Structures are given as C-alpha cells and as structure tokens.
Short mmCIF file of C-alpha atoms and ligand atoms in Angstrom, two decimals:
data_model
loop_
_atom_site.label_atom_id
_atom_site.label_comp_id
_atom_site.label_asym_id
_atom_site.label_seq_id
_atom_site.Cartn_x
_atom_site.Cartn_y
_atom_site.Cartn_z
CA UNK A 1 11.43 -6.72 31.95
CA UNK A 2 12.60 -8.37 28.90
CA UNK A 3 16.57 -7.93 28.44
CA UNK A 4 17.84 -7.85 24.93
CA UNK A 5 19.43 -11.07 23.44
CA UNK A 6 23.47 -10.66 23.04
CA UNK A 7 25.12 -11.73 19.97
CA UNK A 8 28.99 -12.68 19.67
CA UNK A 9 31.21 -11.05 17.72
CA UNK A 10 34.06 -12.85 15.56
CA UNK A 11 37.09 -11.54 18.73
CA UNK A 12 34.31 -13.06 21.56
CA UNK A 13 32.80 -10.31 22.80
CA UNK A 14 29.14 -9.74 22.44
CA UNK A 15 26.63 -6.95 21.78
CA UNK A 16 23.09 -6.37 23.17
CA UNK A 17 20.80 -6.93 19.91
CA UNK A 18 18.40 -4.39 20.66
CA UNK A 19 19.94 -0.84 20.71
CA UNK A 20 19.04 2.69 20.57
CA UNK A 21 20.41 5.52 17.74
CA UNK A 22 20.81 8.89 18.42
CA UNK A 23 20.90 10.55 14.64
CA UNK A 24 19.35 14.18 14.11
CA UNK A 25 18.86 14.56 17.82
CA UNK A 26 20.15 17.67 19.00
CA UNK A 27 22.47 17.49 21.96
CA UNK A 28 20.26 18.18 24.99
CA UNK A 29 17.64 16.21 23.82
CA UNK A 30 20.03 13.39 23.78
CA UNK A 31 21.00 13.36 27.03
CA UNK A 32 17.06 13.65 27.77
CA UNK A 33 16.38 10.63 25.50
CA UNK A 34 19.21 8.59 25.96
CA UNK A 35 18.16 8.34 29.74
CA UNK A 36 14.31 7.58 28.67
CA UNK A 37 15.68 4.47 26.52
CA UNK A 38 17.74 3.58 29.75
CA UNK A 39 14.36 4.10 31.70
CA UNK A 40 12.91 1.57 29.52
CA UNK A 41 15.40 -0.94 29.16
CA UNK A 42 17.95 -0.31 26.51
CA UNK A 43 21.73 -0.87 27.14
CA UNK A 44 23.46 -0.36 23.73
CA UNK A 45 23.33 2.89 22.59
CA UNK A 46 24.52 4.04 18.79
CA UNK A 47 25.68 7.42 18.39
CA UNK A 48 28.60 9.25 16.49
CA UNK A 49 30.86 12.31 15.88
CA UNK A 50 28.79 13.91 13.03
CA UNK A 51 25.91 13.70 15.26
CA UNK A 52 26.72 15.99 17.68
CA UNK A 53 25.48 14.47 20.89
CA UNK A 54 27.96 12.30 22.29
CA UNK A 55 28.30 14.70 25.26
CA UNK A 56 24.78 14.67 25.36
CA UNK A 57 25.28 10.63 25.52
CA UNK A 58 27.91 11.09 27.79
CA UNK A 59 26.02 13.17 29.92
CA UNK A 60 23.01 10.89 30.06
CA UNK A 61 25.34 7.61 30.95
CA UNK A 62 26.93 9.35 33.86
CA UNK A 63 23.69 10.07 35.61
CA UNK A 64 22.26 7.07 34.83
CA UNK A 65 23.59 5.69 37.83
CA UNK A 66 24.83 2.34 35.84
CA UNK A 67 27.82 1.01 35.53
CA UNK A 68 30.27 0.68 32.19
CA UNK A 69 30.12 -3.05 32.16
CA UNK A 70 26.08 -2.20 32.16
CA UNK A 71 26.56 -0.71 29.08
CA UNK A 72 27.27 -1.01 25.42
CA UNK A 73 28.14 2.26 23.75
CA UNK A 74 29.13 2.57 19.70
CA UNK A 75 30.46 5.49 18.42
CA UNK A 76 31.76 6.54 15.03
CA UNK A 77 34.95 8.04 12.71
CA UNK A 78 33.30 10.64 10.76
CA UNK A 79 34.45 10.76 7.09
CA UNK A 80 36.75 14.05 7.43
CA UNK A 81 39.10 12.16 10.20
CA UNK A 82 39.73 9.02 7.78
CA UNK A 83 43.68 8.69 7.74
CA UNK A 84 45.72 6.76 10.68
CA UNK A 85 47.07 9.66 12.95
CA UNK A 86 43.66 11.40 11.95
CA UNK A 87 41.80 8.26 13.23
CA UNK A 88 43.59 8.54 16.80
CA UNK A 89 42.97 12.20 17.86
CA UNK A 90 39.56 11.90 16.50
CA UNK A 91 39.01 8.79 18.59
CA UNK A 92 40.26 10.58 21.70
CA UNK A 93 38.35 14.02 21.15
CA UNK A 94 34.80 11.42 21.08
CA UNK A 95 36.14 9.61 24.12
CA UNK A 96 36.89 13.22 25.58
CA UNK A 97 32.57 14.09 24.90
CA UNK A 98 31.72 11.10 25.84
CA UNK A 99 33.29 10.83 29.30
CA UNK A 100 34.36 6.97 28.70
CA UNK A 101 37.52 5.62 29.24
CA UNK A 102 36.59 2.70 26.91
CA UNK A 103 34.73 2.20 24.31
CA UNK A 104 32.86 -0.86 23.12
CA UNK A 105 32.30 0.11 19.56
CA UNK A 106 34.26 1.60 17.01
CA UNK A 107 32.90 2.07 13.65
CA UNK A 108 34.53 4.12 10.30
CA UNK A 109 31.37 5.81 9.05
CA UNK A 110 31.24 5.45 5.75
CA UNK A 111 33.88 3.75 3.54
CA UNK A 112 34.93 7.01 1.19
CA UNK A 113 36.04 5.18 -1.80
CA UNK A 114 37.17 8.51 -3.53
CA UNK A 115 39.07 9.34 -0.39
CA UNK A 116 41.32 5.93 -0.65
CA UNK A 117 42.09 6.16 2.90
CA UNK A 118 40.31 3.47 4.60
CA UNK A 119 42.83 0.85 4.73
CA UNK A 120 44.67 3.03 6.83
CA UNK A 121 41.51 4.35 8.95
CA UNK A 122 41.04 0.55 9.71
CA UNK A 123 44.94 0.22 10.66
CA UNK A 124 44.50 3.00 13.46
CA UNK A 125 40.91 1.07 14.83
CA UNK A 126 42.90 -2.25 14.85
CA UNK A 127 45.86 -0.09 17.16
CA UNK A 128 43.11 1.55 18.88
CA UNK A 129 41.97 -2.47 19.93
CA UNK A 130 45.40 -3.67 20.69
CA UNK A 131 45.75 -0.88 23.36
CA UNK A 132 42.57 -1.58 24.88
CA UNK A 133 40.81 1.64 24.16
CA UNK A 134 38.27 -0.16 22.46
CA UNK A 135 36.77 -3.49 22.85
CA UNK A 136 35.66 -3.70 18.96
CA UNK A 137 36.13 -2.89 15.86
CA UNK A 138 34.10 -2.73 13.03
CA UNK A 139 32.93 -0.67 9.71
CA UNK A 140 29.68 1.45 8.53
CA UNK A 141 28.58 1.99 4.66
CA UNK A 142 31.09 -0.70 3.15
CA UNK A 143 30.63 -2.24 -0.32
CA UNK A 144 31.96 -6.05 -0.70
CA UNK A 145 34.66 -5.16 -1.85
CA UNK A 146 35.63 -2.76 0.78
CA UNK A 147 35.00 -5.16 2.95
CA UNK A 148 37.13 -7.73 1.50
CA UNK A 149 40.26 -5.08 0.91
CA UNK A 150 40.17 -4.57 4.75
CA UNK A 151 40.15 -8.14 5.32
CA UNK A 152 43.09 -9.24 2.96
CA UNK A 153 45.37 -5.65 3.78
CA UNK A 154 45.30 -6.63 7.23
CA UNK A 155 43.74 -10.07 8.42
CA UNK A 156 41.53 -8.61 10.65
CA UNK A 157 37.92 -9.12 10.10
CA UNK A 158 35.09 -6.29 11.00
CA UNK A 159 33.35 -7.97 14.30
CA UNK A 160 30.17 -6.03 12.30
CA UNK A 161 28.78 -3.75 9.25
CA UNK A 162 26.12 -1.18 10.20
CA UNK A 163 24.24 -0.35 6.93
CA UNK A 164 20.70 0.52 5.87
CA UNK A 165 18.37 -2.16 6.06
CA UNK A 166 14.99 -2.26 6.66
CA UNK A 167 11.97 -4.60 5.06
CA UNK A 168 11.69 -2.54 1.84
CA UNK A 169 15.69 -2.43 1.03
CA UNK A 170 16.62 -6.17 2.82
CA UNK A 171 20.58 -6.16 1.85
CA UNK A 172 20.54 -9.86 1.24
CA UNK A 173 23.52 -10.23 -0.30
CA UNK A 174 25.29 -7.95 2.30
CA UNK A 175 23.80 -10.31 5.29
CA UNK A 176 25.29 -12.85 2.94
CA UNK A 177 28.46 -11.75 2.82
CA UNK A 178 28.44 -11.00 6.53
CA UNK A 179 27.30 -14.43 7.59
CA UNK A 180 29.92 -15.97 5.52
CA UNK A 181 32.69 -14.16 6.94
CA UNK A 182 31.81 -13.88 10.49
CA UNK A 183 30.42 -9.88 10.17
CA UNK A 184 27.17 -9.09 12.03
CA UNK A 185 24.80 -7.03 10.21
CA UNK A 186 23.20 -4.09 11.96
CA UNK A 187 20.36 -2.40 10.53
CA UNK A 188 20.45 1.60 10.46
CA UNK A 189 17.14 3.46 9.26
CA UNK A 190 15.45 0.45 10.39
CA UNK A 191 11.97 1.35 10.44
CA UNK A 192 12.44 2.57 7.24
CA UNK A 193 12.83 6.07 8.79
CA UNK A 194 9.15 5.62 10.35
CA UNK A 195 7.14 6.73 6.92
CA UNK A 196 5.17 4.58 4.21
CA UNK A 197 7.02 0.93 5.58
CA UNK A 198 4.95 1.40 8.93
CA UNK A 199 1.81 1.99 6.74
CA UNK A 200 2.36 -1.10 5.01
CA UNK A 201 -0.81 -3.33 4.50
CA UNK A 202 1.29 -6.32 5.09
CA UNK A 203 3.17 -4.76 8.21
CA UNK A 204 -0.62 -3.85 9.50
CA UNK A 205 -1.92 -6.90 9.17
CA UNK A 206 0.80 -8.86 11.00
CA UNK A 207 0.91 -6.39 13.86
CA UNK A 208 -3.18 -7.01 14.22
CA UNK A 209 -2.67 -10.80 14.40
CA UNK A 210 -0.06 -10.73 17.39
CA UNK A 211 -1.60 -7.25 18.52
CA UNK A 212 1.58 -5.58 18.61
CA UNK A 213 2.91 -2.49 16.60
CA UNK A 214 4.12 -1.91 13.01
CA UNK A 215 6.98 -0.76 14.20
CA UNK A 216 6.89 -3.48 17.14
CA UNK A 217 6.64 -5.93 14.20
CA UNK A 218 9.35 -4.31 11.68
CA UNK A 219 11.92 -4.43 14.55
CA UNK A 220 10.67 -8.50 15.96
CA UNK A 221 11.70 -8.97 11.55
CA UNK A 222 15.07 -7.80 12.49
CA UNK A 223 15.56 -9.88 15.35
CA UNK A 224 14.54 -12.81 13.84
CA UNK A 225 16.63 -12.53 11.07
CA UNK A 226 19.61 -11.92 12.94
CA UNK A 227 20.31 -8.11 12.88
CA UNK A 228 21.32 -5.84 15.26
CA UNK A 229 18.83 -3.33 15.21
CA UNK A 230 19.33 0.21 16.54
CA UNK A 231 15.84 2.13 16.23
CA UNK A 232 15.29 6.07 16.83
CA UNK A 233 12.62 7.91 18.43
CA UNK A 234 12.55 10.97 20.59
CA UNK A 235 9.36 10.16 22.15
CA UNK A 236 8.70 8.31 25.12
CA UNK A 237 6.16 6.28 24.41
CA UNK A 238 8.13 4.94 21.26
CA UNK A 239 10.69 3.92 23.26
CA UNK A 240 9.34 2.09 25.56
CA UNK A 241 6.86 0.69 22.46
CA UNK A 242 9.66 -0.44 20.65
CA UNK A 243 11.66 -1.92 23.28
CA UNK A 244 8.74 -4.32 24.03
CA UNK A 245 9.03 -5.59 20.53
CA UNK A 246 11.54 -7.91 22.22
CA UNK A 247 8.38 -9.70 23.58
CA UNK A 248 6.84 -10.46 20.04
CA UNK A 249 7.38 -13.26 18.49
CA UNK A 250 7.24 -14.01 14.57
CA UNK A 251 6.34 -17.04 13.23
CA UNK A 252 7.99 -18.47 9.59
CA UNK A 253 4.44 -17.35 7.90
CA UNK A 254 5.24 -13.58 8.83
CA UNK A 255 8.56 -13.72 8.06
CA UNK A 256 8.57 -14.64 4.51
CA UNK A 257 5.93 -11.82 3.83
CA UNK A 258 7.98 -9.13 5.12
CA UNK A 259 11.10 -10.82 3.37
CA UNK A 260 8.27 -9.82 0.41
CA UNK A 261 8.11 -6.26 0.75
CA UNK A 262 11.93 -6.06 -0.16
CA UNK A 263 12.57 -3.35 -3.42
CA UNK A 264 16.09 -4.51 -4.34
CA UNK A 265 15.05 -6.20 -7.54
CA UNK A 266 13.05 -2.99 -8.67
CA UNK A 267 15.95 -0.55 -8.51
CA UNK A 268 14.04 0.77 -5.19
CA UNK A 269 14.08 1.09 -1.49
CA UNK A 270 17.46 2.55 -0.79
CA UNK A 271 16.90 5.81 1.39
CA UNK A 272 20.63 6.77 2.30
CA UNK A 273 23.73 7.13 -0.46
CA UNK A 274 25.10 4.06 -2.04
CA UNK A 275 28.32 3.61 0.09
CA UNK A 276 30.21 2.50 -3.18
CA UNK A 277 29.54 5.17 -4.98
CA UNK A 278 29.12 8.24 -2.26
CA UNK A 279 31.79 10.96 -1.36
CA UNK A 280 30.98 13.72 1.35
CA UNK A 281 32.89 15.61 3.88
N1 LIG B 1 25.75 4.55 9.93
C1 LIG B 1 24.98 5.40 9.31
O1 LIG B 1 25.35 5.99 8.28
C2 LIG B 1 23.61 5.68 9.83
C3 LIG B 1 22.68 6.36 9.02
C4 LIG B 1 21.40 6.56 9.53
C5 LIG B 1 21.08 6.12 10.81
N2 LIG B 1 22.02 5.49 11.58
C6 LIG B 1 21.71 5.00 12.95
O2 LIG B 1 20.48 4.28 12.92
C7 LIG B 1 19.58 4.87 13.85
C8 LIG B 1 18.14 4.66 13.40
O3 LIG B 1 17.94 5.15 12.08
P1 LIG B 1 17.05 6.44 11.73
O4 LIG B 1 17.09 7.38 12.88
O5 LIG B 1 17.51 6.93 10.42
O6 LIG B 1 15.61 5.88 11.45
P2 LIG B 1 14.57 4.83 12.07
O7 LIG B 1 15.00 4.36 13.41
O8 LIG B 1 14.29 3.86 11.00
O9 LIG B 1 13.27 5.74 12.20
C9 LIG B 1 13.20 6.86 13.05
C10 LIG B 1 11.87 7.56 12.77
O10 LIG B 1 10.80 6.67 13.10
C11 LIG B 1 9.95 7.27 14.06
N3 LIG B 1 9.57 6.21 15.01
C12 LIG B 1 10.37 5.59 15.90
N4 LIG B 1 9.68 4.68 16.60
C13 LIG B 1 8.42 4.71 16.13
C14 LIG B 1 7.25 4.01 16.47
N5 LIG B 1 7.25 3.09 17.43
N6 LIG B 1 6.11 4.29 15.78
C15 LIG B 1 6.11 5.22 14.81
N7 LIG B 1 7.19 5.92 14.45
C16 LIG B 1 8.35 5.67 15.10
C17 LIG B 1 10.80 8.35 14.73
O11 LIG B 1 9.98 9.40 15.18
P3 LIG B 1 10.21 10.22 16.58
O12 LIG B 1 11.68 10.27 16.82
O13 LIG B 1 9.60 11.53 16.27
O14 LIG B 1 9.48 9.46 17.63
C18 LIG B 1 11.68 8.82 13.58
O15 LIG B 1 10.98 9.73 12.77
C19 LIG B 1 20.03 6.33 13.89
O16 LIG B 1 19.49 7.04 14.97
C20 LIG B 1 21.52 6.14 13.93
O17 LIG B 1 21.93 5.77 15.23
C21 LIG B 1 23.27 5.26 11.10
#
C-alpha cells in the first residue's frame, strides 16, 4: 500500500499529506469511519470540538491497535473558547474525549475578528507547545492580516493554515502568503463538498485519461500543488477510493486546467464564510 508523503512544518516536525476529516459525522459513526480510513491506509485524521466526535475519534484510535507515534491527530479551539485561560481548559476537555495524552495538531478554528481575542488564543497554543502537550501549532479561517498580527505579537509563526480550497475557489494568494512565510496550506471542503466540481467536464475528462476518479483526480491536484488535503466521506468505498488517489499521478498539462476552473476572479466559488468578515458562536 501506498503511504502518504510527509511534509515539514516550519518547528521540524512533519505531517502525513493525505488525511481524513470528520465534519457532520455524528459521533458513532465516527468511531465506525475513522477505523475504515485506518483500514485503508490513512494516518492523519482532522477532527474538532464543534464536531462532536472526538470521542468517537478517540474511541476508534484506541482499538485500532496502532500506536501514537503511528498517528497524526488535529484537533480544533472552537470559536466560543477563544481567550488564553479559555484556550487551556478547552484544550484539556478535547484531550479528555479524545483519550490522547498528546496531541499533534492544534488549530484556533476560525480567526473571530469581531471577538479580538485571537492574539491571546494563539498565546495559550504557543504555552500549550512549550509544555509539550502539543507537538504543533497552527491556525484555521485566518485573513493575511490575521496571520501577520499573530506573527509580529508574538514571533511565532503558524507551522500551517487550514482553509477552504478546492479547484473552483484555489486561494492563490493565501498559498502565497503561506509559502512565503513558511505556513502549509491545507485544503478543507476539498472536493468542493462532493457536488457540481466532481461533475466537472474538465475534472471528467482528466480522470478518463489516467482512469482514475474525479474525486481521485481533485485530491492528486492537491497533492501536486502542495496542500495538505483532508477529504470526507462516510462510505467505504470512498475511502478507500480516495486514498488510492495517492497512486495517480498528474502531469503539468492537467494541472494548469484544473488551476482553470478557479472562480476567484468572478466573485465565485467560496462555499464557507469569509473568515475576515464572519462572526459566530
Ligand atoms: N476548518 C474548517 O472550518 C473546516 C470547514 C469544513 C471542513 N473542514 C474539514 O475538512 C474536511 C473535508 O471537508 P468537507 O467534509 O466539507 O467536504 P469534502 O471532503 O470536500 O466533501 C465531502 C463530500 O464529498 C463526498 N465524497 C467524498 N468522497 C467522494 C468520492 N470519492 N466520490 C464522490 N463523492 C465523495 C462525501 O460523501 P459521503 O460522505 O456521503 O461519502 C461528502 O458529501 C471536513 O471533514 C473537516 O475535517 C474544516
């Protein structure tokens, strides 16, 4: 079987490119799930508080049989918890569901301009790192400018930025800013949340000529681009089908022509809320 590549992050530790996401799966499913995608190969699993499943997660990793070092496991501050003490009870009550004793992956979900309270969040994840309860740290639904505050209120740079990116919404200038500052990008919603992208006539096409999937082919785009890529499914088959995409290969032609289906210039393609703008308990 074909084992994910591992990228570095900017403290030296490194994260399995190829992961699975839990959103909008109900708790026992999760556990159900998150042991198929184990089944089939994944290691790096994406879940978080407003979720509801990390027990479910938790669950499925401790009869899974392998062993924490096995394993890459992201979980995330939900908006409500922003604040520093907040930040460190919330962390322990995951840790709690999830059964872990460390965590890999740390993220603040969504930046919360409104709130003004994520240059502290970020203060409690850095003290949350020096103590060893988590291996990284990094940030979810930033604008630039977020981004940068964090970076100049406390020197320490997000090892990555999970935001939505698929082929019709691309985030250029995000991967941009990422690449110049030593942030990995990680795609959420990558298949576009599995509608019209997979339809594509250009996705079609491509998955015909190296008879793979669309979605084998939306998630090989990731890869080659550089993304971490965490993609959903609650069925089997999917899983294992979208794992293999690890054993397709795009060539420069292919690239460019997804690259093509990208909205940004047309006001289009966003799914999710605009972190800059967006304010929800
Ligand atoms: N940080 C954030 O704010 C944020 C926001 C959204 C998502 N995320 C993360 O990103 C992960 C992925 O995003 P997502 O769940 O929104 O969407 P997604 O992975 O883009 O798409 C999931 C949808 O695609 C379908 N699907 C999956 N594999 C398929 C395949 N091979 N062929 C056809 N359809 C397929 C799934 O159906 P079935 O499940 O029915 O098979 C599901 O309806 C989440 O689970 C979560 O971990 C993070």
């Amino acid at each position: 079987m074909t084992s994910s590549p591992e990228l570095t992050f900017n403290d030296g530790n490194t994260i399995p490119q190829l992961g699975y996401g839990v959103w909008q799966v109900e708790d026992d499913v999760a556990e159900k799930v998150v042991g198929q995608a184990f089944e089939a190969g994944f290691r790096h699993i994406d879940t978080a508080k407003i979720y509801g499943n990390e027990a479910g997660v938790g669950r499925a990793i401790a009869s899974s049989g392998l062993k924490p070092e096995e394993i890459f496991i992201t979980t995330k501050l939900w908006n409500s918890d922003q604040g520093y003490e907040s930040t460190l009870k919330a962390f322990e009550e995951s840790m709690e569901r999830l059964g872990l004793e460390t965590l890999d992956l740390y993220l603040i979900h969504w930046m919360q301009p409104k709130q003004q309270k994520y240059v502290d969040t970020w203060k409690a994840l850095i003290e949350l790192q020096k103590q060893g309860r988590v291996k990284s740290i990094g940030v979810s639904n930033f604008s630039k400018e977020g981004l940068q505050e964090l970076i100049d209120a406390t020197g320490v740079v997000p090892a990555i930025h999970q935001i939505e990116l698929h082929p019709f919404f691309n985030q250029a200038d995000l991967r941009e800013f990422g690449a110049a500052n030593g942030i990995l990008t990680q795609a959420w919603s990558p298949l576009g949340q599995g509608g019209e992208l997979l339809e594509s006539a250009v996705i079609k096409e491509i998955a015909a000529k190296h008879d793979a999937t669309p979605a084998q082919v939306v998630i090989a785009w990731h890869l080659a681009i550089g993304n971490v890529v965490i993609p959903k499914s609650v069925t089997e088959s999917r899983i294992r089908e979208n794992y293999a995409a690890l054993d397709v290969t795009l060539d420069e032609t292919d690239i460019k022509a997804i690259n093509g289906l990208d909205r940004t210039a047309e006001g289009a393609g966003r799914i999710g809320p605009d972190p800059a703008v967006s304010d929800f308990a």
